[in-house]
Amino acid sequence: GGGAHACHPLLDGHPRHRGSPHPAVEGPGPHARNPPPSPAANSIAWLVWHLTRIQADHVADAFGLDQVWLTQGWEKRFGLDLPPRDHGYGHTAAQVAKVTVDSPDLLTGYYDAVHEQSLGVLREVAAKDLERIVDERWDPPVSLGVRLVSVLADDLEHVGQAAYLRGLIQSAAA
């Protein structure tokens, strides 16, 4: 329950992270949010979509849940020309360019829905659960604790990149 959550810095990091992508997404308009700053770079829209897709995919998989991307209709709302379960890992510049959004509410709404699902399961995690193996495809196999650290690190890295891009765009416009 809640007591287990409060004593784990790893699990405590996820609630504080809530809302972090919002400022990077909500400020710039589509002309700044969607195109990358250079042809080989990632856009703000792609960075926030990707960090949310990774969280959605990895947390759902680790806990045996369905992804809200599919169950809540986000995949249809985004309408991207990508496979339904695509989460952006290894995307080419052409694939990055396919991730565009007209409204910041689409990205922030999806992020909030994924984050709510993540928090729901994280509230129930106990210390012993962090040892559970969730992915045998790696050597050594990946435990739940390692997977959650990976998801949090990926989210924070991409939120930082998106915020940096927003700052570059704003300073160029000033």
PDB file of C-alpha atoms in Angstrom:
ATOM      1  CA  GLY A   1       0.000   0.000   0.000  1.00  0.00           C
ATOM      2  CA  GLY A   2       0.955   3.648   0.475  1.00  0.00           C
ATOM      3  CA  GLY A   3       3.503   2.911   3.200  1.00  0.00           C
ATOM      4  CA  ALA A   4       5.686   0.891   0.849  1.00  0.00           C
ATOM      5  CA  HIS A   5       5.555   3.676  -1.710  1.00  0.00           C
ATOM      6  CA  ALA A   6       6.744   6.369   0.688  1.00  0.00           C
ATOM      7  CA  CYS A   7       9.949   4.581   1.634  1.00  0.00           C
ATOM      8  CA  HIS A   8      11.279   3.884  -1.882  1.00  0.00           C
ATOM      9  CA  PRO A   9      13.061   6.794  -3.597  1.00  0.00           C
ATOM     10  CA  LEU A  10      12.635   4.977  -6.925  1.00  0.00           C
ATOM     11  CA  LEU A  11       8.877   4.858  -6.563  1.00  0.00           C
ATOM     12  CA  ASP A  12       8.738   8.345  -5.080  1.00  0.00           C
ATOM     13  CA  GLY A  13      10.348   9.745  -8.247  1.00  0.00           C
ATOM     14  CA  HIS A  14       7.367   8.908 -10.436  1.00  0.00           C
ATOM     15  CA  PRO A  15       4.744  11.064  -8.655  1.00  0.00           C
ATOM     16  CA  ARG A  16       7.025  14.120  -8.630  1.00  0.00           C
ATOM     17  CA  HIS A  17       7.601  13.614 -12.345  1.00  0.00           C
ATOM     18  CA  ARG A  18       3.869  14.094 -13.063  1.00  0.00           C
ATOM     19  CA  GLY A  19       3.251  17.059 -15.321  1.00  0.00           C
ATOM     20  CA  SER A  20       6.873  17.625 -16.233  1.00  0.00           C
ATOM     21  CA  PRO A  21       6.250  17.482 -20.008  1.00  0.00           C
ATOM     22  CA  HIS A  22       3.387  19.986 -19.810  1.00  0.00           C
ATOM     23  CA  PRO A  23       5.438  23.233 -19.928  1.00  0.00           C
ATOM     24  CA  ALA A  24       7.539  22.051 -22.873  1.00  0.00           C
ATOM     25  CA  VAL A  25       4.433  21.089 -24.844  1.00  0.00           C
ATOM     26  CA  GLU A  26       1.981  23.842 -23.949  1.00  0.00           C
ATOM     27  CA  GLY A  27       4.059  26.906 -24.821  1.00  0.00           C
ATOM     28  CA  PRO A  28       5.072  26.586 -28.461  1.00  0.00           C
ATOM     29  CA  GLY A  29       2.497  26.334 -31.244  1.00  0.00           C
ATOM     30  CA  PRO A  30       2.421  23.520 -33.823  1.00  0.00           C
ATOM     31  CA  HIS A  31       4.956  25.353 -36.006  1.00  0.00           C
ATOM     32  CA  ALA A  32       7.484  25.052 -33.157  1.00  0.00           C
ATOM     33  CA  ARG A  33       6.267  21.849 -31.461  1.00  0.00           C
ATOM     34  CA  ASN A  34       6.285  19.542 -34.493  1.00  0.00           C
ATOM     35  CA  PRO A  35       9.323  20.133 -36.699  1.00  0.00           C
ATOM     36  CA  PRO A  36      12.734  19.060 -35.364  1.00  0.00           C
ATOM     37  CA  PRO A  37      15.363  21.804 -34.972  1.00  0.00           C
ATOM     38  CA  SER A  38      17.453  20.035 -37.623  1.00  0.00           C
ATOM     39  CA  PRO A  39      16.688  17.136 -39.993  1.00  0.00           C
ATOM     40  CA  ALA A  40      18.381  14.462 -37.854  1.00  0.00           C
ATOM     41  CA  ALA A  41      17.028  15.707 -34.491  1.00  0.00           C
ATOM     42  CA  ASN A  42      13.852  14.922 -32.546  1.00  0.00           C
ATOM     43  CA  SER A  43      10.963  17.358 -32.185  1.00  0.00           C
ATOM     44  CA  ILE A  44       9.250  18.381 -28.949  1.00  0.00           C
ATOM     45  CA  ALA A  45       6.140  16.465 -30.045  1.00  0.00           C
ATOM     46  CA  TRP A  46       8.154  13.308 -30.761  1.00  0.00           C
ATOM     47  CA  LEU A  47      10.124  13.511 -27.484  1.00  0.00           C
ATOM     48  CA  VAL A  48       7.012  13.787 -25.317  1.00  0.00           C
ATOM     49  CA  TRP A  49       5.091  11.181 -27.353  1.00  0.00           C
ATOM     50  CA  HIS A  50       8.064   8.783 -27.157  1.00  0.00           C
ATOM     51  CA  LEU A  51       8.714   9.159 -23.421  1.00  0.00           C
ATOM     52  CA  THR A  52       5.018   8.538 -22.788  1.00  0.00           C
ATOM     53  CA  ARG A  53       4.869   5.548 -25.134  1.00  0.00           C
ATOM     54  CA  ILE A  54       7.933   3.993 -23.436  1.00  0.00           C
ATOM     55  CA  GLN A  55       6.394   4.470 -19.983  1.00  0.00           C
ATOM     56  CA  ALA A  56       3.081   3.050 -21.223  1.00  0.00           C
ATOM     57  CA  ASP A  57       4.684   0.050 -22.910  1.00  0.00           C
ATOM     58  CA  HIS A  58       7.186  -0.878 -20.211  1.00  0.00           C
ATOM     59  CA  VAL A  59       4.967  -0.380 -17.170  1.00  0.00           C
ATOM     60  CA  ALA A  60       1.989  -2.164 -18.754  1.00  0.00           C
ATOM     61  CA  ASP A  61       4.224  -5.054 -19.781  1.00  0.00           C
ATOM     62  CA  ALA A  62       5.875  -5.314 -16.343  1.00  0.00           C
ATOM     63  CA  PHE A  63       2.497  -5.499 -14.604  1.00  0.00           C
ATOM     64  CA  GLY A  64       0.571  -7.500 -17.220  1.00  0.00           C
ATOM     65  CA  LEU A  65      -1.733  -4.606 -18.105  1.00  0.00           C
ATOM     66  CA  ASP A  66      -3.223  -3.410 -21.381  1.00  0.00           C
ATOM     67  CA  GLN A  67      -1.772  -0.173 -22.704  1.00  0.00           C
ATOM     68  CA  VAL A  68      -4.061   2.853 -22.473  1.00  0.00           C
ATOM     69  CA  TRP A  69      -2.667   3.819 -25.903  1.00  0.00           C
ATOM     70  CA  LEU A  70      -4.958   1.133 -27.324  1.00  0.00           C
ATOM     71  CA  THR A  71      -7.651   0.634 -24.668  1.00  0.00           C
ATOM     72  CA  GLN A  72      -8.511   4.330 -24.273  1.00  0.00           C
ATOM     73  CA  GLY A  73      -8.306   5.132 -27.977  1.00  0.00           C
ATOM     74  CA  TRP A  74      -5.197   7.350 -27.895  1.00  0.00           C
ATOM     75  CA  GLU A  75      -3.710   5.542 -30.897  1.00  0.00           C
ATOM     76  CA  LYS A  76      -6.779   6.513 -32.968  1.00  0.00           C
ATOM     77  CA  ARG A  77      -6.841  10.079 -31.599  1.00  0.00           C
ATOM     78  CA  PHE A  78      -3.220  10.644 -32.579  1.00  0.00           C
ATOM     79  CA  GLY A  79      -3.802   9.053 -35.992  1.00  0.00           C
ATOM     80  CA  LEU A  80      -0.099   8.568 -36.687  1.00  0.00           C
ATOM     81  CA  ASP A  81       1.066   6.702 -39.765  1.00  0.00           C
ATOM     82  CA  LEU A  82       2.909   4.174 -37.566  1.00  0.00           C
ATOM     83  CA  PRO A  83       2.220   0.601 -36.379  1.00  0.00           C
ATOM     84  CA  PRO A  84      -0.275   0.554 -33.462  1.00  0.00           C
ATOM     85  CA  ARG A  85       2.265  -0.570 -30.837  1.00  0.00           C
ATOM     86  CA  ASP A  86       5.159   1.606 -32.076  1.00  0.00           C
ATOM     87  CA  HIS A  87       6.831   3.568 -29.279  1.00  0.00           C
ATOM     88  CA  GLY A  88       9.570   5.330 -31.188  1.00  0.00           C
ATOM     89  CA  TYR A  89      12.613   3.320 -30.148  1.00  0.00           C
ATOM     90  CA  GLY A  90      15.065   3.349 -33.072  1.00  0.00           C
ATOM     91  CA  HIS A  91      13.014   5.750 -35.175  1.00  0.00           C
ATOM     92  CA  THR A  92      14.534   7.197 -38.313  1.00  0.00           C
ATOM     93  CA  ALA A  93      14.203  10.909 -39.126  1.00  0.00           C
ATOM     94  CA  ALA A  94      11.313  10.035 -41.467  1.00  0.00           C
ATOM     95  CA  GLN A  95       9.473   8.211 -38.673  1.00  0.00           C
ATOM     96  CA  VAL A  96      10.125  11.061 -36.201  1.00  0.00           C
ATOM     97  CA  ALA A  97       8.570  13.443 -38.753  1.00  0.00           C
ATOM     98  CA  LYS A  98       5.340  11.401 -38.676  1.00  0.00           C
ATOM     99  CA  VAL A  99       4.753  12.305 -35.021  1.00  0.00           C
ATOM    100  CA  THR A 100       2.946  15.629 -35.161  1.00  0.00           C
ATOM    101  CA  VAL A 101       0.095  17.006 -33.067  1.00  0.00           C
ATOM    102  CA  ASP A 102      -2.224  19.960 -33.656  1.00  0.00           C
ATOM    103  CA  SER A 103      -3.053  20.469 -29.988  1.00  0.00           C
ATOM    104  CA  PRO A 104      -0.855  20.249 -26.892  1.00  0.00           C
ATOM    105  CA  ASP A 105      -3.860  18.715 -25.101  1.00  0.00           C
ATOM    106  CA  LEU A 106      -3.422  15.507 -27.078  1.00  0.00           C
ATOM    107  CA  LEU A 107       0.125  14.982 -25.758  1.00  0.00           C
ATOM    108  CA  THR A 108      -0.573  16.117 -22.213  1.00  0.00           C
ATOM    109  CA  GLY A 109      -3.843  14.164 -22.049  1.00  0.00           C
ATOM    110  CA  TYR A 110      -2.123  10.979 -23.157  1.00  0.00           C
ATOM    111  CA  TYR A 111       0.767  11.573 -20.756  1.00  0.00           C
ATOM    112  CA  ASP A 112      -1.660  12.109 -17.854  1.00  0.00           C
ATOM    113  CA  ALA A 113      -3.598   8.918 -18.709  1.00  0.00           C
ATOM    114  CA  VAL A 114      -0.407   6.841 -18.833  1.00  0.00           C
ATOM    115  CA  HIS A 115       0.922   8.412 -15.671  1.00  0.00           C
ATOM    116  CA  GLU A 116      -2.300   7.648 -13.809  1.00  0.00           C
ATOM    117  CA  GLN A 117      -2.014   3.992 -14.836  1.00  0.00           C
ATOM    118  CA  SER A 118       1.627   3.929 -13.720  1.00  0.00           C
ATOM    119  CA  LEU A 119       0.851   5.507 -10.352  1.00  0.00           C
ATOM    120  CA  GLY A 120      -1.983   3.059  -9.788  1.00  0.00           C
ATOM    121  CA  VAL A 121       0.332   0.068  -9.980  1.00  0.00           C
ATOM    122  CA  LEU A 122       3.306   1.748  -8.294  1.00  0.00           C
ATOM    123  CA  ARG A 123       1.232   2.489  -5.194  1.00  0.00           C
ATOM    124  CA  GLU A 124       0.923  -1.265  -4.667  1.00  0.00           C
ATOM    125  CA  VAL A 125       4.615  -2.151  -5.152  1.00  0.00           C
ATOM    126  CA  ALA A 126       6.474  -3.505  -2.142  1.00  0.00           C
ATOM    127  CA  ALA A 127      10.263  -3.789  -1.780  1.00  0.00           C
ATOM    128  CA  LYS A 128      10.223  -7.526  -2.546  1.00  0.00           C
ATOM    129  CA  ASP A 129       8.330  -6.858  -5.806  1.00  0.00           C
ATOM    130  CA  LEU A 130      11.304  -4.918  -7.188  1.00  0.00           C
ATOM    131  CA  GLU A 131      13.285  -8.179  -7.441  1.00  0.00           C
ATOM    132  CA  ARG A 132      10.706  -9.836  -9.730  1.00  0.00           C
ATOM    133  CA  ILE A 133      12.077 -10.568 -13.214  1.00  0.00           C
ATOM    134  CA  VAL A 134       9.968  -8.868 -15.885  1.00  0.00           C
ATOM    135  CA  ASP A 135      12.103  -9.377 -19.022  1.00  0.00           C
ATOM    136  CA  GLU A 136      14.119 -12.517 -19.745  1.00  0.00           C
ATOM    137  CA  ARG A 137      15.403 -11.232 -23.122  1.00  0.00           C
ATOM    138  CA  TRP A 138      18.426  -9.554 -21.510  1.00  0.00           C
ATOM    139  CA  ASP A 139      21.532 -10.936 -19.812  1.00  0.00           C
ATOM    140  CA  PRO A 140      21.200 -10.532 -16.912  1.00  0.00           C
ATOM    141  CA  PRO A 141      17.389 -10.666 -16.919  1.00  0.00           C
ATOM    142  CA  VAL A 142      15.687  -7.355 -16.065  1.00  0.00           C
ATOM    143  CA  SER A 143      14.011  -6.988 -12.661  1.00  0.00           C
ATOM    144  CA  LEU A 144      11.018  -4.756 -12.012  1.00  0.00           C
ATOM    145  CA  GLY A 145      13.251  -2.346 -10.069  1.00  0.00           C
ATOM    146  CA  VAL A 146      15.709  -2.038 -12.961  1.00  0.00           C
ATOM    147  CA  ARG A 147      12.859  -1.580 -15.463  1.00  0.00           C
ATOM    148  CA  LEU A 148      11.272   1.193 -13.367  1.00  0.00           C
ATOM    149  CA  VAL A 149      14.619   2.997 -13.049  1.00  0.00           C
ATOM    150  CA  SER A 150      15.032   2.715 -16.819  1.00  0.00           C
ATOM    151  CA  VAL A 151      11.566   4.157 -17.488  1.00  0.00           C
ATOM    152  CA  LEU A 152      12.076   7.045 -15.056  1.00  0.00           C
ATOM    153  CA  ALA A 153      15.538   7.851 -16.476  1.00  0.00           C
ATOM    154  CA  ASP A 154      14.190   7.765 -20.051  1.00  0.00           C
ATOM    155  CA  ASP A 155      11.289  10.052 -19.113  1.00  0.00           C
ATOM    156  CA  LEU A 156      13.506  12.577 -17.348  1.00  0.00           C
ATOM    157  CA  GLU A 157      16.056  12.601 -20.175  1.00  0.00           C
ATOM    158  CA  HIS A 158      13.439  13.277 -22.841  1.00  0.00           C
ATOM    159  CA  VAL A 159      11.549  15.845 -20.740  1.00  0.00           C
ATOM    160  CA  GLY A 160      14.851  17.703 -20.340  1.00  0.00           C
ATOM    161  CA  GLN A 161      15.476  17.568 -24.087  1.00  0.00           C
ATOM    162  CA  ALA A 162      11.969  18.864 -24.840  1.00  0.00           C
ATOM    163  CA  ALA A 163      12.356  21.708 -22.320  1.00  0.00           C
ATOM    164  CA  TYR A 164      15.725  22.617 -23.823  1.00  0.00           C
ATOM    165  CA  LEU A 165      14.225  22.663 -27.321  1.00  0.00           C
ATOM    166  CA  ARG A 166      11.396  24.900 -26.136  1.00  0.00           C
ATOM    167  CA  GLY A 167      13.974  27.311 -24.694  1.00  0.00           C
ATOM    168  CA  LEU A 168      15.893  27.383 -27.984  1.00  0.00           C
ATOM    169  CA  ILE A 169      12.698  28.062 -29.922  1.00  0.00           C
ATOM    170  CA  GLN A 170      11.627  30.848 -27.551  1.00  0.00           C
ATOM    171  CA  SER A 171      15.057  32.520 -27.589  1.00  0.00           C
ATOM    172  CA  ALA A 172      15.154  32.415 -31.413  1.00  0.00           C
ATOM    173  CA  ALA A 173      11.716  34.051 -31.563  1.00  0.00           C
ATOM    174  CA  ALA A 174      12.641  36.816 -29.090  1.00  0.00           C
TER     175      ALA A 174
END
